[in-house]
Amino acid sequence: MLKNYFKTAWRSIMRQKVFTMINVTGLAIGISAALVIYMIAVYDFSFDSFHPKRDKIYHVVTNFTFSGVPYKNGGVTSPLGGVIKNEIAGITEAAPFYIANDDTKITVPDGTATPLNLKKQDKVVYADARYFNIFQYKWLAGEAKTALSTPYKVVLTQKQAELYFPRLTPAQVIGRKVIYNDTVNTVVTGVVENLPGNTDFVFHDFISFSSMGVALSADQQKYNQRWDNTTSASQLFVVLDDKATVANIEAQLEKLQKKYDPNNGKDFNGTQDFKLQPLKDIHFNSEYATFNYRTANLTTLYGLLAIAAFLLVLGCINFINLTTAQAVNRAKEIGIRKTIGGNRKQIIVQFLSETFLITVFAVLVSIALVPLILKFFTGFIPEDITVGMLKETSIIIFLILLSVIVCLLSGFYPAMVLSGYKPVSVLKNQTHAGTGKTRNAWLRKSLTVTQFVIAQFFIMATILVSKQISYTLNKDLGFKQDAVLFVNTPWRENNADKKQVFVNKLKSFPQIENISIGSTPPSSAGYNTTSVKYIDGKKEIKTDLQLKNGDENYINVYKIKLLAGRNITKSDTTQMMINETYLHTLGFKKPEQAIGKFIEHGDTKDMVIGVVNDFYSASLHSPIKPLAIVPAWKYNNYVVHVALKPKTEGGGEWKKAIAQIQAAWKEVYPEYDIDYGFVDESIAKFYESEQRMSKLLAWSTGLSVFISCLGLLGLAIYTTGQRTKEIGIRKVLGSSVRQIVSLLSKELVLLVILAFVIVTPLAWWAMHKWIENFAEHTAISWWVFALGGLAMLLTAIITLSFQTVKAAMANPVKSLRSE
Amino acid sequence: MPKSFNNNMLSLQHISKYYQNGPNKAYVINDLSLDIEEGEFVSIMGPSGSGKSTLLNIIGMLDAPTDGYHYFIDQPVHQLKEKQRSALYKQYIGFVFQAYHLIDELTVYENIETPLIYQDIKGSERKALVADMLDRFGIVGKKDLFPSQLSGGQQQLVGVARALISKPKLLLADEPTGNLNSKQGEEIMELFRKLNKEDGVTIVQVTHSEKNAQYGSRIINLLDGRIESSITL
Ligand SMILES: Nc1ncnc2c1ncn2[C@@H]1O[C@H](COP(=O)(O)OP(=O)(O)O)[C@@H](O)[C@H]1O
Ligand SMILES: [Mg+2]
């Protein structure tokens, strides 16, 4: 029976090649989007799903508030790791480990004068058997219990061992030497297989935990013994027993913290709480960061799924519209099938098999498109996602389910309509009469309007997002962003003299206008905040104050204006320049009033010596907050800020200047690679997620407009076909081509306009929601909507004109004779 | 409640069919009663628009009357649900049309096979039945052609073959020879006679041709939705 259905289906598909192509293309776009997005979802949800105790493993993290502002840290105070298992009931295992700095230098001596030397290495940790108890690795050499029991031992992953010792087997690697940061001389005591699935646990050098005592600086070690110091380097994972609940453990942790750190919170005017983060949350939570750097974003994933769903719906709508529009052409066949004994169910099945065949085509096209999509969206799609994933059972099941859903979604209604025809009326040629046809026409119109609501929504959203991006990038941030370079000097060699030597060398280059040493540029991703107090005689004003460190040239390099008082000078130590926002927070109207006042923080008092204009210290997502610029030499500052002279015609000077800076670097810091960037580029990076969103929206827009226009074209082909005779008569009666084109386009164009009326308030509402994410944002101008609507209308008219002009130009005599 | 008779193929009692035309009822069939026994060959005649096709469609359950009682092999059709009616139809009735009404996308073979598919008959059995039918109608050589590649007479042969493939007890034919020349028409009529006589198939045909009407055992003349005369030959 099915074979017969497919045979008929195949023939009717082949008879209507254009419609089939429109249907397949529309569906294939939606299906391939859904497929790739599903692959991303499968990939992201597969992370760390293979650990034997995965449901019981938790990451201990710290939630702070500083003066009410929440702040999250993926690390814990180091001493917690040592006591948690003994003092908290319900924890069966605890594994503290410590992540080494991400510019670890690794040397693998091989007896020659030029040993393997790797700079800026990351993913090196200090760990021990406790880590390997929770996260089970396969040991190729050595054993978990003893490998890291004493200082100066290291366990490598298989891949890392192959990198260090290319020709040796795991067993042969045991006993070899690896040196970290020139000082930590370790012996390899174990080689483990890399974890078998997708994982965020990507460490590859495990130095024994007890080596930290010698490896870390005295300062750092001191900090690591304190209960009031938290660093994200200090990690802690625990395994709960079957009876323990997260709430109970967290309550116990609160008590534990009170016991060891009774002053907690009072010292920084806030709160600090230990929390348990489930293992499966790690890959999706950027607030605590992963060790793999890339976190997946559930919101983005849902956004992508929504886009795929919209594209699918658009494709299905095309199918429904084109099929019901042509239903009349198939009415006779249905009438006959019913008179020779076909019942409604059998006819529904027949049409669904036809739909299914088209869906299968679309799926095949989608599969063929996957490699192209992966290639095109590299950078957006994680690179581990490959065509090979298509062979995975879960993907195959997804495709089958998707085909069935798409098939039902697009095929069910047409099948109901077609199978509902009464054979008598069909055979008497009465299908045009009755309510059936008008109901279908009404549905078709609603669906077409829906398509254009979706398409115009995407267009308008794209316009607004680009408008906001260009606003943020062009907004005056209150300082000079272009033609400024920053060079990060190695913090490990934080030697004031060397820095000065480097700066002095730069000073001699003609292309360089000005140089400053300080902390981060005025706008930066991270910031340094401290709580401060000002007593104005009667009342005390307590606030958080952001700190930027700079020398006497900082405000000159960035062209920050001094509104009152004076700039920092070389002799200043306990002085500060404040911004206008802080000035107003303190209750002063004029900048001059603040000069000479004292701001207390901790045990020290700083005098306000100057007031500078407000500038944005982070992305435009956050508003300007109270801020002070304090003398650079008070803190260890390692960023050299370089203002370049304007580029001239040709613009070769900057290249030359950069080459000179690089040469100077090599002389001063031969051990290190230079790390520099342009300030405006680093600011553009704040908006990476918006840029990505913009790119994605542009694609969604293009595709949704394309699918909708395909559908429009299909409807136009159908209606002009229906009206060939009418067009012929009108032409004979003297209608111009233009009149006929407008007659044919009028109805569909009206639908596009109706869609515009519907989508505008929806889009306006969504835009308001989105733009609330920005403290500073562009206006949602009327022309965003007008432009979106107009763009759609023009595209629709051009699309329609392909068909309508052809129909209007046709020789009327021919069409009338053939009737 | 009116009764049906035992050897009746079908019984129509006080059947009416009208269309609401504004405030007026336009009667197409007007209080018509008719019994047809098993093995009869009835010809329905009458001027165009007198309700012949409508009557045939009601008999064939393709159309429902507005009023009246309709029994088919002792089943009260007027009380049956759509599903039961179509099951009854599927099992007992075959239709032949003036315009042949073959499915253009299917070959001769497939057109004849389709009713069997709708009856869920197995592939091997279908093959045998269709082969028999092709043989009997002498169209084996045409089995892979599409309807558009056949002459009118050949198409109608296929139409009849398709109607007979499921071995109906009642064959309904609406002007089966209307589009055919007289020689082709005669062939079809001979075929009907043979079916009626040898296979015992009950036949009701609508025809305009006095000559073709004579093949039957009874001629019913219709006028304005009423039986004007019924002549048993
Ligand atoms: N849907 C309808 N609405 C109104 N009148 C109809 C409809 N269908 C058929 N008729 C009328 O019913 C009458 C009988 O039609 P029909 O049975 O086809 O006649 P015949 O086959 O004898 O020529 C005709 O006058 C036709 O106009
Ligand atoms: Mg008729």
mmCIF file of N, CA, C and O in Angstrom, chain A residues 1 4-5 7-8 11 15 332-333 336-343 346-347 350 423-424 427-428, chain B residues 19 57 62-63 86 89-90 97 101-107 110 113-115 117-118 120 146 162:
data_model
loop_
_atom_site.group_PDB
_atom_site.id
_atom_site.type_symbol
_atom_site.label_atom_id
_atom_site.label_comp_id
_atom_site.label_asym_id
_atom_site.label_seq_id
_atom_site.Cartn_x
_atom_site.Cartn_y
_atom_site.Cartn_z
ATOM 1 N N MET A 1 0.830 -1.189 0.000
ATOM 2 C CA MET A 1 0.000 0.000 0.000
ATOM 3 C C MET A 1 0.877 1.257 0.000
ATOM 4 O O MET A 1 0.717 2.143 -0.827
ATOM 5 N N ASN A 4 2.575 1.993 -3.211
ATOM 6 C CA ASN A 4 1.687 2.638 -4.163
ATOM 7 C C ASN A 4 1.545 4.130 -3.859
ATOM 8 O O ASN A 4 1.593 4.972 -4.752
ATOM 9 N N TYR A 5 1.409 4.435 -2.575
ATOM 10 C CA TYR A 5 1.299 5.841 -2.189
ATOM 11 C C TYR A 5 2.533 6.622 -2.610
ATOM 12 O O TYR A 5 2.450 7.725 -3.127
ATOM 13 N N LYS A 7 4.614 5.922 -4.894
ATOM 14 C CA LYS A 7 4.703 6.015 -6.345
ATOM 15 C C LYS A 7 3.868 7.200 -6.844
ATOM 16 O O LYS A 7 4.342 8.029 -7.621
ATOM 17 N N THR A 8 2.632 7.269 -6.367
ATOM 18 C CA THR A 8 1.775 8.394 -6.762
ATOM 19 C C THR A 8 2.389 9.703 -6.299
ATOM 20 O O THR A 8 2.417 10.689 -7.035
ATOM 21 N N ARG A 11 5.178 10.805 -8.503
ATOM 22 C CA ARG A 11 4.743 11.338 -9.793
ATOM 23 C C ARG A 11 4.160 12.735 -9.653
ATOM 24 O O ARG A 11 4.426 13.610 -10.473
ATOM 25 N N ARG A 15 5.607 16.235 -11.229
ATOM 26 C CA ARG A 15 4.793 16.998 -12.155
ATOM 27 C C ARG A 15 4.832 18.486 -11.811
ATOM 28 O O ARG A 15 4.576 19.332 -12.637
ATOM 29 N N LYS A 332 -10.204 16.543 -8.271
ATOM 30 C CA LYS A 332 -10.777 15.505 -9.123
ATOM 31 C C LYS A 332 -10.213 14.135 -8.734
ATOM 32 O O LYS A 332 -10.956 13.176 -8.543
ATOM 33 N N GLU A 333 -8.887 14.107 -8.576
ATOM 34 C CA GLU A 333 -8.253 12.847 -8.215
ATOM 35 C C GLU A 333 -8.835 12.304 -6.905
ATOM 36 O O GLU A 333 -9.109 11.110 -6.780
ATOM 37 N N ILE A 336 -12.306 10.877 -7.394
ATOM 38 C CA ILE A 336 -12.243 9.553 -8.015
ATOM 39 C C ILE A 336 -11.830 8.510 -6.996
ATOM 40 O O ILE A 336 -12.441 7.454 -6.866
ATOM 41 N N ARG A 337 -10.792 8.846 -6.230
ATOM 42 C CA ARG A 337 -10.314 7.867 -5.249
ATOM 43 C C ARG A 337 -11.423 7.493 -4.279
ATOM 44 O O ARG A 337 -11.540 6.346 -3.864
ATOM 45 N N LYS A 338 -12.241 8.462 -3.915
ATOM 46 C CA LYS A 338 -13.323 8.147 -2.980
ATOM 47 C C LYS A 338 -14.387 7.287 -3.652
ATOM 48 O O LYS A 338 -14.929 6.382 -3.019
ATOM 49 N N THR A 339 -14.698 7.553 -4.945
ATOM 50 C CA THR A 339 -15.738 6.745 -5.584
ATOM 51 C C THR A 339 -15.265 5.329 -5.873
ATOM 52 O O THR A 339 -16.076 4.451 -6.086
ATOM 53 N N ILE A 340 -13.973 5.121 -5.883
ATOM 54 C CA ILE A 340 -13.548 3.733 -6.086
ATOM 55 C C ILE A 340 -13.166 3.083 -4.759
ATOM 56 O O ILE A 340 -12.426 2.114 -4.714
ATOM 57 N N GLY A 341 -13.647 3.659 -3.666
ATOM 58 C CA GLY A 341 -13.532 2.946 -2.400
ATOM 59 C C GLY A 341 -12.516 3.476 -1.417
ATOM 60 O O GLY A 341 -12.339 2.902 -0.351
ATOM 61 N N GLY A 342 -11.813 4.558 -1.761
ATOM 62 C CA GLY A 342 -10.847 5.094 -0.810
ATOM 63 C C GLY A 342 -11.579 5.824 0.296
ATOM 64 O O GLY A 342 -12.449 6.634 0.013
ATOM 65 N N ASN A 343 -11.268 5.528 1.570
ATOM 66 C CA ASN A 343 -11.910 6.304 2.622
ATOM 67 C C ASN A 343 -10.990 7.446 3.040
ATOM 68 O O ASN A 343 -9.850 7.552 2.605
ATOM 69 N N GLN A 346 -7.493 6.719 4.363
ATOM 70 C CA GLN A 346 -6.524 6.281 3.351
ATOM 71 C C GLN A 346 -6.022 7.468 2.528
ATOM 72 O O GLN A 346 -4.861 7.524 2.132
ATOM 73 N N ILE A 347 -6.905 8.424 2.288
ATOM 74 C CA ILE A 347 -6.492 9.575 1.481
ATOM 75 C C ILE A 347 -5.582 10.498 2.283
ATOM 76 O O ILE A 347 -4.596 11.030 1.779
ATOM 77 N N GLN A 350 -2.272 8.994 2.193
ATOM 78 C CA GLN A 350 -1.634 9.224 0.889
ATOM 79 C C GLN A 350 -0.972 10.607 0.840
ATOM 80 O O GLN A 350 0.177 10.743 0.442
ATOM 81 N N PRO A 423 -17.000 13.618 -2.963
ATOM 82 C CA PRO A 423 -16.789 13.171 -4.342
ATOM 83 C C PRO A 423 -17.832 13.713 -5.321
ATOM 84 O O PRO A 423 -17.481 14.085 -6.423
ATOM 85 N N VAL A 424 -19.128 13.800 -4.906
ATOM 86 C CA VAL A 424 -20.129 14.299 -5.858
ATOM 87 C C VAL A 424 -19.814 15.692 -6.334
ATOM 88 O O VAL A 424 -19.843 15.978 -7.535
ATOM 89 N N LEU A 427 -16.905 15.755 -8.623
ATOM 90 C CA LEU A 427 -17.149 15.196 -9.952
ATOM 91 C C LEU A 427 -18.126 16.052 -10.740
ATOM 92 O O LEU A 427 -18.150 16.021 -11.952
ATOM 93 N N LYS A 428 -18.920 16.841 -10.009
ATOM 94 C CA LYS A 428 -19.811 17.760 -10.707
ATOM 95 C C LYS A 428 -19.128 19.108 -10.948
ATOM 96 O O LYS A 428 -19.761 20.067 -11.353
ATOM 97 N N TYR B 19 -32.482 21.721 -2.808
ATOM 98 C CA TYR B 19 -31.500 22.742 -2.445
ATOM 99 C C TYR B 19 -32.246 23.968 -2.023
ATOM 100 O O TYR B 19 -33.250 24.329 -2.636
ATOM 101 N N ASN B 57 -26.457 8.942 -7.731
ATOM 102 C CA ASN B 57 -25.507 9.211 -6.649
ATOM 103 C C ASN B 57 -26.091 8.862 -5.293
ATOM 104 O O ASN B 57 -25.381 8.409 -4.401
ATOM 105 N N LEU B 62 -23.034 8.310 -2.715
ATOM 106 C CA LEU B 62 -22.102 9.427 -2.873
ATOM 107 C C LEU B 62 -22.788 10.713 -2.448
ATOM 108 O O LEU B 62 -22.145 11.684 -2.094
ATOM 109 N N ASP B 63 -24.113 10.706 -2.494
ATOM 110 C CA ASP B 63 -24.890 11.882 -2.150
ATOM 111 C C ASP B 63 -25.952 11.422 -1.163
ATOM 112 O O ASP B 63 -26.398 10.276 -1.226
ATOM 113 N N SER B 86 -19.429 4.019 4.009
ATOM 114 C CA SER B 86 -18.351 3.864 3.027
ATOM 115 C C SER B 86 -17.840 2.422 3.011
ATOM 116 O O SER B 86 -17.376 1.930 1.986
ATOM 117 N N TYR B 89 -20.361 0.656 0.844
ATOM 118 C CA TYR B 89 -20.107 1.096 -0.520
ATOM 119 C C TYR B 89 -18.921 0.349 -1.116
ATOM 120 O O TYR B 89 -18.962 -0.195 -2.213
ATOM 121 N N LYS B 90 -17.854 0.335 -0.315
ATOM 122 C CA LYS B 90 -16.610 -0.273 -0.755
ATOM 123 C C LYS B 90 -16.823 -1.738 -1.115
ATOM 124 O O LYS B 90 -16.278 -2.256 -2.074
ATOM 125 N N PHE B 97 -18.299 6.233 -14.970
ATOM 126 C CA PHE B 97 -18.720 7.602 -15.295
ATOM 127 C C PHE B 97 -18.640 7.889 -16.782
ATOM 128 O O PHE B 97 -17.836 7.295 -17.504
ATOM 129 N N HIS B 101 -13.195 9.351 -15.628
ATOM 130 C CA HIS B 101 -12.599 9.632 -14.328
ATOM 131 C C HIS B 101 -11.525 8.630 -13.919
ATOM 132 O O HIS B 101 -11.572 8.044 -12.837
ATOM 133 N N LEU B 102 -10.556 8.466 -14.785
ATOM 134 C CA LEU B 102 -9.373 7.694 -14.400
ATOM 135 C C LEU B 102 -8.391 8.658 -13.727
ATOM 136 O O LEU B 102 -8.456 9.873 -13.938
ATOM 137 N N ILE B 103 -7.489 8.106 -12.914
ATOM 138 C CA ILE B 103 -6.483 8.977 -12.283
ATOM 139 C C ILE B 103 -5.323 9.152 -13.259
ATOM 140 O O ILE B 103 -4.681 8.177 -13.667
ATOM 141 N N ASP B 104 -5.096 10.411 -13.651
ATOM 142 C CA ASP B 104 -4.130 10.685 -14.721
ATOM 143 C C ASP B 104 -2.713 10.240 -14.384
ATOM 144 O O ASP B 104 -1.929 9.931 -15.270
ATOM 145 N N GLU B 105 -2.376 10.274 -13.086
ATOM 146 C CA GLU B 105 -0.993 9.968 -12.702
ATOM 147 C C GLU B 105 -0.723 8.470 -12.651
ATOM 148 O O GLU B 105 0.423 8.066 -12.456
ATOM 149 N N LEU B 106 -1.795 7.658 -12.765
ATOM 150 C CA LEU B 106 -1.593 6.220 -12.633
ATOM 151 C C LEU B 106 -1.735 5.523 -13.977
ATOM 152 O O LEU B 106 -2.507 5.958 -14.835
ATOM 153 N N THR B 107 -1.004 4.436 -14.144
ATOM 154 C CA THR B 107 -1.101 3.658 -15.383
ATOM 155 C C THR B 107 -2.413 2.872 -15.369
ATOM 156 O O THR B 107 -3.108 2.825 -14.352
ATOM 157 N N GLU B 110 -2.327 0.362 -12.674
ATOM 158 C CA GLU B 110 -2.461 0.936 -11.334
ATOM 159 C C GLU B 110 -3.873 1.445 -11.069
ATOM 160 O O GLU B 110 -4.392 1.334 -9.957
ATOM 161 N N GLU B 113 -5.880 -1.432 -10.174
ATOM 162 C CA GLU B 113 -5.430 -2.024 -8.914
ATOM 163 C C GLU B 113 -5.894 -1.232 -7.680
ATOM 164 O O GLU B 113 -6.102 -1.803 -6.593
ATOM 165 N N THR B 114 -6.041 0.092 -7.857
ATOM 166 C CA THR B 114 -6.260 0.961 -6.687
ATOM 167 C C THR B 114 -7.433 0.541 -5.773
ATOM 168 O O THR B 114 -7.265 0.520 -4.545
ATOM 169 N N PRO B 115 -8.631 0.199 -6.309
ATOM 170 C CA PRO B 115 -9.716 -0.214 -5.400
ATOM 171 C C PRO B 115 -9.302 -1.381 -4.514
ATOM 172 O O PRO B 115 -9.680 -1.437 -3.340
ATOM 173 N N ILE B 117 -6.330 -1.970 -3.413
ATOM 174 C CA ILE B 117 -5.452 -1.423 -2.369
ATOM 175 C C ILE B 117 -6.298 -0.861 -1.244
ATOM 176 O O ILE B 117 -6.039 -1.098 -0.070
ATOM 177 N N TYR B 118 -7.360 -0.125 -1.616
ATOM 178 C CA TYR B 118 -8.224 0.448 -0.588
ATOM 179 C C TYR B 118 -8.943 -0.629 0.213
ATOM 180 O O TYR B 118 -9.432 -0.379 1.299
ATOM 181 N N ASP B 120 -7.412 -3.274 1.206
ATOM 182 C CA ASP B 120 -6.354 -3.965 1.948
ATOM 183 C C ASP B 120 -6.121 -5.387 1.457
ATOM 184 O O ASP B 120 -5.880 -6.297 2.250
ATOM 185 N N PHE B 146 -0.527 5.410 -19.720
ATOM 186 C CA PHE B 146 -1.294 6.329 -18.877
ATOM 187 C C PHE B 146 -2.600 6.679 -19.588
ATOM 188 O O PHE B 146 -2.668 6.608 -20.827
ATOM 189 N N ARG B 162 -12.070 -1.216 -13.729
ATOM 190 C CA ARG B 162 -11.779 -0.740 -12.382
ATOM 191 C C ARG B 162 -13.008 -0.889 -11.482
ATOM 192 O O ARG B 162 -12.901 -1.242 -10.313
#
